[in-house]
CSV table of C-alpha atoms in Angstrom, one decimal:
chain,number,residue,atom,x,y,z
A,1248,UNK,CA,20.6,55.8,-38.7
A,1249,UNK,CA,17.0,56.2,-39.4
A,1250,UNK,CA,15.6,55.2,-35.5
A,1251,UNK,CA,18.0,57.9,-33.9
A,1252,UNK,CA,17.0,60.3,-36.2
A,1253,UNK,CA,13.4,59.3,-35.4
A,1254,UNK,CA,14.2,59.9,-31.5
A,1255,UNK,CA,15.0,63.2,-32.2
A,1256,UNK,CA,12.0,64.2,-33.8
A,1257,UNK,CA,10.0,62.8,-31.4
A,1258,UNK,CA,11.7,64.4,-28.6
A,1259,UNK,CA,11.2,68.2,-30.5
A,1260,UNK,CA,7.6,66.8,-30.6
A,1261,UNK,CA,7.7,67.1,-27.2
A,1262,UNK,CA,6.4,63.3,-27.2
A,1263,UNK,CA,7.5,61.5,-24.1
A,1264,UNK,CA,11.0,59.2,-24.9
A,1265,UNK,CA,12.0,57.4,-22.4
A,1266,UNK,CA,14.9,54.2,-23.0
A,1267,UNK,CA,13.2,52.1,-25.9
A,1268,UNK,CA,9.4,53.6,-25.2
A,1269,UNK,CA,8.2,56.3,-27.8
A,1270,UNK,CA,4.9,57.2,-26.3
A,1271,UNK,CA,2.8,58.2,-28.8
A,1272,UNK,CA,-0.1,58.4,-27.1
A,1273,UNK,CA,-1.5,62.0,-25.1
A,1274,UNK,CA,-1.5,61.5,-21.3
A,1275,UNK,CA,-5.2,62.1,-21.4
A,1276,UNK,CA,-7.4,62.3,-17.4
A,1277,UNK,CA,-10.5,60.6,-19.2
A,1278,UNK,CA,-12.2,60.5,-15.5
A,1279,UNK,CA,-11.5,64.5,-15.8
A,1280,UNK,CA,-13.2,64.2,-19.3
A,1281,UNK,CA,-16.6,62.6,-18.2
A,1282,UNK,CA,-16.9,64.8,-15.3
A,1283,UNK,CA,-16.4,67.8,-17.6
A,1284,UNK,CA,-17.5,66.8,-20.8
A,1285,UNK,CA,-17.5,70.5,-21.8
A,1286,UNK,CA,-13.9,71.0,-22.5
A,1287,UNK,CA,-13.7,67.7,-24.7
A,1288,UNK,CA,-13.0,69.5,-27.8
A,1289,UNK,CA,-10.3,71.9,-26.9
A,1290,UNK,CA,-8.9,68.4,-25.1
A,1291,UNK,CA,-8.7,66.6,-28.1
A,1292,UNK,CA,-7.6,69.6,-30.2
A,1293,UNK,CA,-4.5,69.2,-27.6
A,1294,UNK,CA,-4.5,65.3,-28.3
A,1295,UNK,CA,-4.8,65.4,-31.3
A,1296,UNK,CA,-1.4,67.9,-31.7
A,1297,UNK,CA,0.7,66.0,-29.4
A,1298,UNK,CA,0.0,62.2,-31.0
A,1299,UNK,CA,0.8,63.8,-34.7
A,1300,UNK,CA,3.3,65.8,-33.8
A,1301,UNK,CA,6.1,63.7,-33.9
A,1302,UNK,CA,4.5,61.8,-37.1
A,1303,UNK,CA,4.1,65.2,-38.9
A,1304,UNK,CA,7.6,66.9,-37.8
A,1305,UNK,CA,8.9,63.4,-39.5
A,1306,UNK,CA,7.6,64.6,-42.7
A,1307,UNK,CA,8.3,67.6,-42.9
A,1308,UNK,CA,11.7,66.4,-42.8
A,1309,UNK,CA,11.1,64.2,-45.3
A,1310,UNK,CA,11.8,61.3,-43.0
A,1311,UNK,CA,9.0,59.1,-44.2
A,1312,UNK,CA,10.7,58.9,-47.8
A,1313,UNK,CA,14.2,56.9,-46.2
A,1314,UNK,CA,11.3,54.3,-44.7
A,1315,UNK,CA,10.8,51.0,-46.0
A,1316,UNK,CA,7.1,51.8,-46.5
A,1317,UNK,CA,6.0,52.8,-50.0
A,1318,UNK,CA,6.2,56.7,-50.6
A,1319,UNK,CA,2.7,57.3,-52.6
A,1320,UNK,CA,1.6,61.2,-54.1
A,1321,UNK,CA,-1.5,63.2,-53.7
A,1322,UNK,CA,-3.2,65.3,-51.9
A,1323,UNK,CA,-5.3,64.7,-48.8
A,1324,UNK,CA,-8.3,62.5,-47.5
A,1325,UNK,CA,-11.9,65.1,-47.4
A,1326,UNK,CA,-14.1,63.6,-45.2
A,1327,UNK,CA,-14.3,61.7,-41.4
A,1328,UNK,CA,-13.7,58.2,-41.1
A,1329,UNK,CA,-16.6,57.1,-38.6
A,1330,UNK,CA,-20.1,58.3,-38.1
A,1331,UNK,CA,-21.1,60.7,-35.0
A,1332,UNK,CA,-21.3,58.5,-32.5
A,1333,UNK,CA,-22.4,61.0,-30.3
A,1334,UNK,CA,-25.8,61.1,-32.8
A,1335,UNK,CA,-26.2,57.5,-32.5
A,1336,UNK,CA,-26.0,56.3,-28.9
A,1337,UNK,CA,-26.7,57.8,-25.5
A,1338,UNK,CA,-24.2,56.3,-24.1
A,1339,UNK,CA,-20.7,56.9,-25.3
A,1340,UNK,CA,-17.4,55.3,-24.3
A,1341,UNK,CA,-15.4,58.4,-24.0
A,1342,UNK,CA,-12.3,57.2,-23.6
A,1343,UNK,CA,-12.2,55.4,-26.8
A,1344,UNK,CA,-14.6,58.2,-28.5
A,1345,UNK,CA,-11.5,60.4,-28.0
A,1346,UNK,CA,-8.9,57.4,-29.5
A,1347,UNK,CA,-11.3,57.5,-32.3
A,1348,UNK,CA,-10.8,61.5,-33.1
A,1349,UNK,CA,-7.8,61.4,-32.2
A,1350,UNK,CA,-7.3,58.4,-35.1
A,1351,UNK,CA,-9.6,60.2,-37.6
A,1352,UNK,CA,-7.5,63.4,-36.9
A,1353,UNK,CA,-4.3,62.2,-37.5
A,1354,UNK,CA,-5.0,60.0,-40.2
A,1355,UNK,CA,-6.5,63.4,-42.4
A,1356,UNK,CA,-3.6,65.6,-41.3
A,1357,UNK,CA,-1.0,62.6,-42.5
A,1358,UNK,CA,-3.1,62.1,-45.5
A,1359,UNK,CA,-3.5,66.0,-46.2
A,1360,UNK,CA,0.2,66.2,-46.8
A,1361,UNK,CA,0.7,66.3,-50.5
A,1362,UNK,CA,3.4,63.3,-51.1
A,1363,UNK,CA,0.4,61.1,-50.2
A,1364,UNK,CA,-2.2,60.0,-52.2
A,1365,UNK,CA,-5.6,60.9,-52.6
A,1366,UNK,CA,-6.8,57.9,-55.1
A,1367,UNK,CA,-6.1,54.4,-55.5
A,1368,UNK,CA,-5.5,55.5,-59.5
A,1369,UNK,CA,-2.9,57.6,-58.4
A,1370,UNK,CA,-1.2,54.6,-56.4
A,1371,UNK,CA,2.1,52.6,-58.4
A,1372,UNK,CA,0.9,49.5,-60.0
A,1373,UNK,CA,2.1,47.4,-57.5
A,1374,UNK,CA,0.4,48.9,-54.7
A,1375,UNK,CA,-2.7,49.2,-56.4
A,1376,UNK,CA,-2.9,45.9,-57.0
A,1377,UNK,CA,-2.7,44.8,-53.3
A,1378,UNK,CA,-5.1,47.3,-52.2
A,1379,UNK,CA,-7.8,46.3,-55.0
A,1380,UNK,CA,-7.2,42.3,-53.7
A,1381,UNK,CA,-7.8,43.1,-50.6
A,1382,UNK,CA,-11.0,45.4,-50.8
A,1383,UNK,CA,-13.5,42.7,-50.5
A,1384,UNK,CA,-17.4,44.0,-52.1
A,1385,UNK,CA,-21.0,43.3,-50.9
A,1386,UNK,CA,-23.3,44.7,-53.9
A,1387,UNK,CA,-26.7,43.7,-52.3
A,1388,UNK,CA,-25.4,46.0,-48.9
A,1389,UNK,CA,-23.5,48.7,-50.5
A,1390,UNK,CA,-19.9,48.2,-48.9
A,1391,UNK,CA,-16.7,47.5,-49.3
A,1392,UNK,CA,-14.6,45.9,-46.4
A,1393,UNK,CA,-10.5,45.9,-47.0
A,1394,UNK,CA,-9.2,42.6,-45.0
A,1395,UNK,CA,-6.2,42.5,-43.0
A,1396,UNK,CA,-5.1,38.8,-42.1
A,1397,UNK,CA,-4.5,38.4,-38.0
A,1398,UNK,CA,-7.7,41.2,-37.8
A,1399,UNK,CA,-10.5,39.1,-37.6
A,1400,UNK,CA,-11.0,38.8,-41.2
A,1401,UNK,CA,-11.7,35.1,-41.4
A,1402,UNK,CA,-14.6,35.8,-39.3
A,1403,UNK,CA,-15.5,38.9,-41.3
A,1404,UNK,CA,-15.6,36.6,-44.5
A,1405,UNK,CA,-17.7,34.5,-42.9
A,1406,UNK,CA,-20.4,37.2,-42.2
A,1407,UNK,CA,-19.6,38.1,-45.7
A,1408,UNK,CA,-20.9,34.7,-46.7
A,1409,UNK,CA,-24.0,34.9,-44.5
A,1410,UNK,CA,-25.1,37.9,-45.9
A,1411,UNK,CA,-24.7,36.9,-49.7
A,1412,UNK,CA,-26.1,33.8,-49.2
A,1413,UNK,CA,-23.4,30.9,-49.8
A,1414,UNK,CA,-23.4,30.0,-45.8
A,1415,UNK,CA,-26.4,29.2,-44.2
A,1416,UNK,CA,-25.1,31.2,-40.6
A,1417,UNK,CA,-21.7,32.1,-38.7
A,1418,UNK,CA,-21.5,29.0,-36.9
A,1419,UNK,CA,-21.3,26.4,-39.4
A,1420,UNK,CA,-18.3,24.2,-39.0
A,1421,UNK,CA,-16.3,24.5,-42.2
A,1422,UNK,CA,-13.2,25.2,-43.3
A,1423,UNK,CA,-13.3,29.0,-44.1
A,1424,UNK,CA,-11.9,29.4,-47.8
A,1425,UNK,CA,-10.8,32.9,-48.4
A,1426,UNK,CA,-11.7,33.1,-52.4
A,1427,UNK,CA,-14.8,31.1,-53.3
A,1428,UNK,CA,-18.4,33.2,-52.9
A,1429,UNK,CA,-16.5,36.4,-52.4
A,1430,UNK,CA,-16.3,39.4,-54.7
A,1431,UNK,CA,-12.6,41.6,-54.7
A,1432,UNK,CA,-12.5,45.0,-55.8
A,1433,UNK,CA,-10.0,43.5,-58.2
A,1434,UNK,CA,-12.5,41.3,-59.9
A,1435,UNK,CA,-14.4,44.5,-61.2
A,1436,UNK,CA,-14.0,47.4,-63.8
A,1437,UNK,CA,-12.2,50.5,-63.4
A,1438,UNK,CA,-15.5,52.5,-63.4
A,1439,UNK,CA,-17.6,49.7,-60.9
A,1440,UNK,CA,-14.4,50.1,-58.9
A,1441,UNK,CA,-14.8,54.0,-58.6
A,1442,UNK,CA,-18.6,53.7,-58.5
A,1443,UNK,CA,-18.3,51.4,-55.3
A,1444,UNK,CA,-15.5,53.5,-53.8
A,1445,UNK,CA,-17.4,56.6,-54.4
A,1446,UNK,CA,-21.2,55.5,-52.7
A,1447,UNK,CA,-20.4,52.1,-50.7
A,1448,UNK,CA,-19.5,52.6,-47.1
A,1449,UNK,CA,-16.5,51.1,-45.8
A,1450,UNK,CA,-14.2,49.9,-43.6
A,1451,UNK,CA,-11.1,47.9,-42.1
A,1452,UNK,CA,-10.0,47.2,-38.6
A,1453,UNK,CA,-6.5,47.8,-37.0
A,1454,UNK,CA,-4.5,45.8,-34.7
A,1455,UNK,CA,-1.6,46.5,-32.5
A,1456,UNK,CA,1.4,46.3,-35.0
A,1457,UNK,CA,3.3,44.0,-32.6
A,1458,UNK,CA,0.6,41.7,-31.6
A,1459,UNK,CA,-0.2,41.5,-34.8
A,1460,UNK,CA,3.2,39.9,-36.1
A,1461,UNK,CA,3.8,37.9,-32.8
A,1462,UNK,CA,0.0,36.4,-34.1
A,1463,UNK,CA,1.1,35.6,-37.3
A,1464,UNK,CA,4.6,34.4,-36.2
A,1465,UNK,CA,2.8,31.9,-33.8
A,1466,UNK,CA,0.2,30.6,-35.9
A,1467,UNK,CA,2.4,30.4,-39.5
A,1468,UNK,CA,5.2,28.8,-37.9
A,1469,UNK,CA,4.5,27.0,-34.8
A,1470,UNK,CA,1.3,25.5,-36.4
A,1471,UNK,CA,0.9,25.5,-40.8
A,1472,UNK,CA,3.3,23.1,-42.4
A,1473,UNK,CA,2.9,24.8,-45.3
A,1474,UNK,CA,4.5,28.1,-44.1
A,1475,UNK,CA,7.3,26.3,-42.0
A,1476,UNK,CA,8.4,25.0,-45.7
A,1477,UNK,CA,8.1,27.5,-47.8
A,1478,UNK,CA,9.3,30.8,-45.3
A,1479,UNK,CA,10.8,28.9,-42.0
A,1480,UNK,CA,13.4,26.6,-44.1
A,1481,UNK,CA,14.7,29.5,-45.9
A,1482,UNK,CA,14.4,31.8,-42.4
A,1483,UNK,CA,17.0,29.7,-40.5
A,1484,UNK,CA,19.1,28.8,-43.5
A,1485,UNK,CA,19.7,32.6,-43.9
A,1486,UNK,CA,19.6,34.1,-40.1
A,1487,UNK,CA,21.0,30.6,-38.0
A,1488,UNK,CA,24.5,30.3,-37.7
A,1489,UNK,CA,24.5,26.7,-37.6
A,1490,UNK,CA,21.2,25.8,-39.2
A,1491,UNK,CA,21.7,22.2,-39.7
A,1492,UNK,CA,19.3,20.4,-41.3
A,1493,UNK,CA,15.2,21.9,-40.5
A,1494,UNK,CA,12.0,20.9,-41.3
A,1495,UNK,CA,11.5,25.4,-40.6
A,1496,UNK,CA,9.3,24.5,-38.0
A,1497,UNK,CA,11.4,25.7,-35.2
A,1498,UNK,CA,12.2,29.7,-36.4
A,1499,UNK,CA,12.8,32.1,-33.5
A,1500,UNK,CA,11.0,35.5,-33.2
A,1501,UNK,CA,13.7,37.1,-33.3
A,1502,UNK,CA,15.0,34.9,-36.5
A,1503,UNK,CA,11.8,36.0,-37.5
A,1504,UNK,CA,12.2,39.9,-37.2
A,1505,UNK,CA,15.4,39.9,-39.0
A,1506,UNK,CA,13.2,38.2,-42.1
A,1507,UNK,CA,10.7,41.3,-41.7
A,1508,UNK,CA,13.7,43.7,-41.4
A,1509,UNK,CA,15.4,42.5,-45.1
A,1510,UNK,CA,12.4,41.6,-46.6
A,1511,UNK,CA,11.0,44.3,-49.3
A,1512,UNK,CA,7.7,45.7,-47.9
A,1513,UNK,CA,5.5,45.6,-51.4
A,1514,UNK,CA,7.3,41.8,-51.7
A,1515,UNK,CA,5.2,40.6,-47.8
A,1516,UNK,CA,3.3,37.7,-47.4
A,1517,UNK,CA,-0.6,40.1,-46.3
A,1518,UNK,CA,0.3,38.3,-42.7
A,1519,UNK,CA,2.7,40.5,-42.1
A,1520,UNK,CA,2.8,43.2,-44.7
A,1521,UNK,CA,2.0,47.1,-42.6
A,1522,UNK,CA,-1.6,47.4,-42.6
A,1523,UNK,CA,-0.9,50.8,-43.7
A,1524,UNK,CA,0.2,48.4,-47.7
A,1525,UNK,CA,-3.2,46.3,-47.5
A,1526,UNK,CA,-5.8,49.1,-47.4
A,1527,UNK,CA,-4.0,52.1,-47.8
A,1528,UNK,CA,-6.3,54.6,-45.8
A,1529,UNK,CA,-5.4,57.8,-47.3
A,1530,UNK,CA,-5.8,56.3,-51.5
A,1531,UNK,CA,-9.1,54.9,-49.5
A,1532,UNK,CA,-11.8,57.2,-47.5
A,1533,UNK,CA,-12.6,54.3,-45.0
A,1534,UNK,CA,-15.9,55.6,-43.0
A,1535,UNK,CA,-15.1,53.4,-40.7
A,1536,UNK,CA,-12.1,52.1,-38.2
A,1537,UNK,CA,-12.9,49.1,-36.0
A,1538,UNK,CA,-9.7,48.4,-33.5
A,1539,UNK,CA,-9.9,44.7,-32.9
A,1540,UNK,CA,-9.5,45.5,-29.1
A,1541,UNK,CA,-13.1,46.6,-29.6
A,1542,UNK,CA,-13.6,44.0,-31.8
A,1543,UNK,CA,-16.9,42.7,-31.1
A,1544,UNK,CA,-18.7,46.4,-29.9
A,1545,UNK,CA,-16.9,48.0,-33.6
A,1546,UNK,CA,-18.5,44.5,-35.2
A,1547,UNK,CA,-21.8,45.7,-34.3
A,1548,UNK,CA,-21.8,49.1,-35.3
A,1549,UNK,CA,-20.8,48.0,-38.6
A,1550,UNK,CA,-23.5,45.4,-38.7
A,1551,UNK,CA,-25.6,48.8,-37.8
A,1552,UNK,CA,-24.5,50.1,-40.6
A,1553,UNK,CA,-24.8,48.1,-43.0
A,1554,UNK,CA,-28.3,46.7,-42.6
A,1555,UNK,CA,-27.5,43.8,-41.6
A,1556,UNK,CA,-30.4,41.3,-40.5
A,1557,UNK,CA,-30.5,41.7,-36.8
A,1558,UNK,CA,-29.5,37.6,-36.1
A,1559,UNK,CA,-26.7,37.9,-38.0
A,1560,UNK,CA,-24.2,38.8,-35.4
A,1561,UNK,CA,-20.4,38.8,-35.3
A,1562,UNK,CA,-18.9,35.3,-34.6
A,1563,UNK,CA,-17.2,34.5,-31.7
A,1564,UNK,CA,-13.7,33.4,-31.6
A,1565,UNK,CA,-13.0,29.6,-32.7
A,1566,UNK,CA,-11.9,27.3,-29.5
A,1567,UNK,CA,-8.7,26.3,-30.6
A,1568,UNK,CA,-7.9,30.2,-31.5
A,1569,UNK,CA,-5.0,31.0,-29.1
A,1570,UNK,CA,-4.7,34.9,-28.2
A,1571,UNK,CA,-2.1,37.0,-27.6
A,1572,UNK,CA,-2.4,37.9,-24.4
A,1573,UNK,CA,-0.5,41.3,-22.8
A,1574,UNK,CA,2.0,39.1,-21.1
A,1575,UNK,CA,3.0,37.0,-23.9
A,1576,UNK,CA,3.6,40.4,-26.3
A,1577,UNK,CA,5.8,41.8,-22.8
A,1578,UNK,CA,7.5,37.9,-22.9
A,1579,UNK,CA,8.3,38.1,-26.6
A,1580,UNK,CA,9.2,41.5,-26.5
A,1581,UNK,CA,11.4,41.7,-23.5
A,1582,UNK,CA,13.4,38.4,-24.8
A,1583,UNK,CA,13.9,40.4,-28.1
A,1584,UNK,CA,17.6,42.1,-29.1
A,1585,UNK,CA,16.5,45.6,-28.8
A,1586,UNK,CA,18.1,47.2,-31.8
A,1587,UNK,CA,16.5,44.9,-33.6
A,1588,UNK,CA,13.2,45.9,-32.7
A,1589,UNK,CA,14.3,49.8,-33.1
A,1590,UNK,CA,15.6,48.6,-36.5
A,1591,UNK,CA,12.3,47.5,-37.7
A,1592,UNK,CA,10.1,49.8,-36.0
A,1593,UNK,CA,10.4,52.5,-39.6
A,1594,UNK,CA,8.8,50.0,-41.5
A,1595,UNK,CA,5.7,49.6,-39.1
A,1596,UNK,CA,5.7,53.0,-37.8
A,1597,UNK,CA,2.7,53.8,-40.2
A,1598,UNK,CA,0.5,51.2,-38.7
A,1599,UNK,CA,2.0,52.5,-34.7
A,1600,UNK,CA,1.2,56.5,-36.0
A,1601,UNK,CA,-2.2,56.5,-37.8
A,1602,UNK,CA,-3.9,54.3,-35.7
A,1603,UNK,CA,-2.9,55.6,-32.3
A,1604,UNK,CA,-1.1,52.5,-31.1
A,1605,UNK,CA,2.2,53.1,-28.6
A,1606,UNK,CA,5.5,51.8,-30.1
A,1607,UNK,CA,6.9,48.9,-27.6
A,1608,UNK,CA,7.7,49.2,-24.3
A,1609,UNK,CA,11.1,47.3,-23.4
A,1610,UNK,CA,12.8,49.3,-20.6
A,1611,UNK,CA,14.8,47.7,-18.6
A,1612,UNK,CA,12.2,48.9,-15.8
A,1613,UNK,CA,9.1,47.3,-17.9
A,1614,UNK,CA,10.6,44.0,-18.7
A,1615,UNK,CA,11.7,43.5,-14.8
A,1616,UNK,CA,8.4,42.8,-14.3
C-alpha cells in the first residue's frame, strides 16, 4: 500500500520515522543560528536537502503519480516566492526566515521536476478551472491573491473590498459575501489572465493540513445547516453502521476522514480540497507565502507590498471565531483510527511537503499526554 511504501522512502531519506510521526522538518539549533549568523546558508543548503529529500526520492520513484492528487506536466517554477527580507527589515525572525527558504526551496525543486507544470494553460481543464476561480484580482493595486477557505480568506476579501471601494473599512458588521464586488481571474480573457499573471504580484497563505480540515469539519458540520444537509446526511448514511434517521448534524471526524479518503480530489468542496488543487503553486509563481501561523505579521508585509493605505490594516479575528488550538488538533488526532489517518495522508501530502508542515504526531508516547 501506498503509506508503507511512503515510509520507506522516507526512511532512505534519512528523514526521522518514528511510529506514526514522519518528521519532515530539519532539526535545525536556531539559537546556534543567531549567534552565528555566518553559516546560515550552508545551514539551510543542509535544510533544505533533508526536508525535500524524502518528497523528491518519492518522485523519482514515481510515487506521486499512485496519489490521489492531480498529476499535472511541465517544467519548473524560475523565480523566488518572497522578497529579501533581509533587504527590507533590520530585524529578521530567523527562525521563520529559514522555514521560508526552506519553503521557497523545496517548492522550486518539486516544481523543477518535469511531470509538473509550468503554466496554468498547460493545467487539464478541470484544474484550470479551479485555480482561475480561486485567483481573486485587484486592477487598481496590481495583484492577484488565490483564496483558500479556513486561511483567512474571509478576512482577506474583506480587505479586498476596502481597497476597491465597495466597504467603507474592515470592521463593518456585515455578512461577508464571497462573489459580489470581487473580480476572479476566471471572469477575465485569456490574454488579461496572462497579463495579470505575468506583472501582478501575488500571493496565498498556507495552513497546517490537519488544522485546516479539523477547522472546516467543526464549523461545516457542528455549526451550517446547510452543510449538515447536503454532506453530513449523506456522510452517516454511507460510513454509520446504524445510521438511523439524521438531521447530518452529528458526523464524526473520523466519519468525516473516511468521506475525504473516497472522495475524488478534483470533485472537493474548496473547504477541504489540498491547497496544493486551489492555487496550484508550481502552474502559479506566487511571490509570496503567508503561513497563517504568522498570519497577521505575513498580513502586513503584503499590505507593504501592495501599497496599501497605511490605516487599512488586517482585521482581527471575529468574536464568535473559535480556533483550533494545539490541544484540540492532539485531542482529534489521538481519538482518530490510525490507519485511517496514514490512509489519507497521500492525498494531503502535497500541502504537508511544499509548505514545510510535519505530518501528525500520534505515538502512543505523544497522545499519553
Amino acid at each position: 500500500m501506498l503509506p508503507r511504501r511512503l515510509d520507506t522512502g522516507m526512511a532512505r531519506s534519512n528523514i526521522a520515522i518514528s511510529g506514526s510521526l514522519v518528521n519532515l522538518r530539519p532539526s535545525v539549533n536556531t539559537v546556534s543560528l543567531r549567534r552565528h549568523s555566518a553559516v546560515l546558508p550552508s545551514v539551510l543548503t543542509f535544510a533544505v536537502i533533508v526536508a525535500s529529500g524524502g518528497l523528491l526520492l518519492m518522485i523519482e520513484k514515481g510515487m506521486l503519480n499512485h496519489m490521489e492528487t492531480p498529476s499535472p506536466r511541465g517544467i519548473g517554477v524560475k523565480s523566488d516566492f518572497i522578497r529579501n527580507a533581509r533587504n527590507q527589515d533590520p530585524i529578521v525572525d530567523t527562525e521563520y526566515q529559514i522555514v521560508q527558504e526552506i519553503r521557497n526551496r523545496t517548492i522550486r525543486t518539486m516544481c523543477g521536476q518535469k511531470n509538473m507544470p509550468h503554466s496554468i494553460w498547460t493545467l487539464p481543464p478541470v484544474q484550470r478551472r479551479t485555480v482561475l476561480q480561486h485567483i481573486l484580482v485587484s486592477d487598481k493595486h496590481k495583484f492577484l491573491y488565490c483564496y483558500v477557505p479556513k486561511v483567512a480568506c474571509s478576512n482577506w476579501k474583506r480587505v479586498m473590498k476596502v481597497l476597491n471601494g465597495a466597504l467603507e473599512n474592515v470592521d463593518v458588521k456585515i455578512k461577508m459575501d464571497h462573489k459580489n464586488d470581487l473580480v476572479f481571474l476566471a471572469d477575465l480573457k485569456p490574454e488579461e489572465i496572462k497579463y495579470r499573471l505575468k506583472t501582478y504580484f501575488k500571493f496565498m497563505f498556507v495552513r497546517d493540513p490537519m488544522e485546516r480540515l479539523l477547522s472546516a469539519y467543526r464549523n461545516k458540520f457542528g455549526e451550517i445547516e446547510a452543510y449538515q444537509k447536503r454532506y453530513g446526511v449523506e456522510i452517516i448514511k454511507r460510513y454509520r453502521k446504524n445510521p438511523g434517521k439524521t438531521n447530518g448534524d452529528d458526523v464524526t471526524f473520523a466519519e468525516f476522514l473516511h468521506y475525504l479518503l473516497d472522495e475524488d480530489v478534483e470533485k472537493m468542496n474548496e473547504h477541504w480540497m489540498p491547497i496544493y488543487n486551489l492555487c496550484q503553486p508550481c502552474a502559479v509563481t506566487y511571490d509570496f507565502i503567508g503561513s497563517y501561523e504568522r498570519l497577521h505579521q505575513d498580513a502586513q508585509h503584503v499590505l507593504q507590498q501592495i501599497g496599501a493605505p497605511a490605516h487599512i490594516q488586517f482585521p482581527e479575528r471575529q468574536t464568535w471565531y473559535k480556533p483550533v488550538t494545539k490541544q484540540t488538533l492532539h485531542y482529534y488526532l489521538c481519538n482518530t483510527p490510525q490507519k485511517l489517518l496514514r490512509d489519507l495522508l497521500p492525498k494531503y501530502i502535497l500541502d504537508f511537503s511544499l509548505y514545510t508542515y510535519t505530518l501528525p504526531n500520534t505515538t502512543s508516547e505523544f497522545c499519553r499526554h
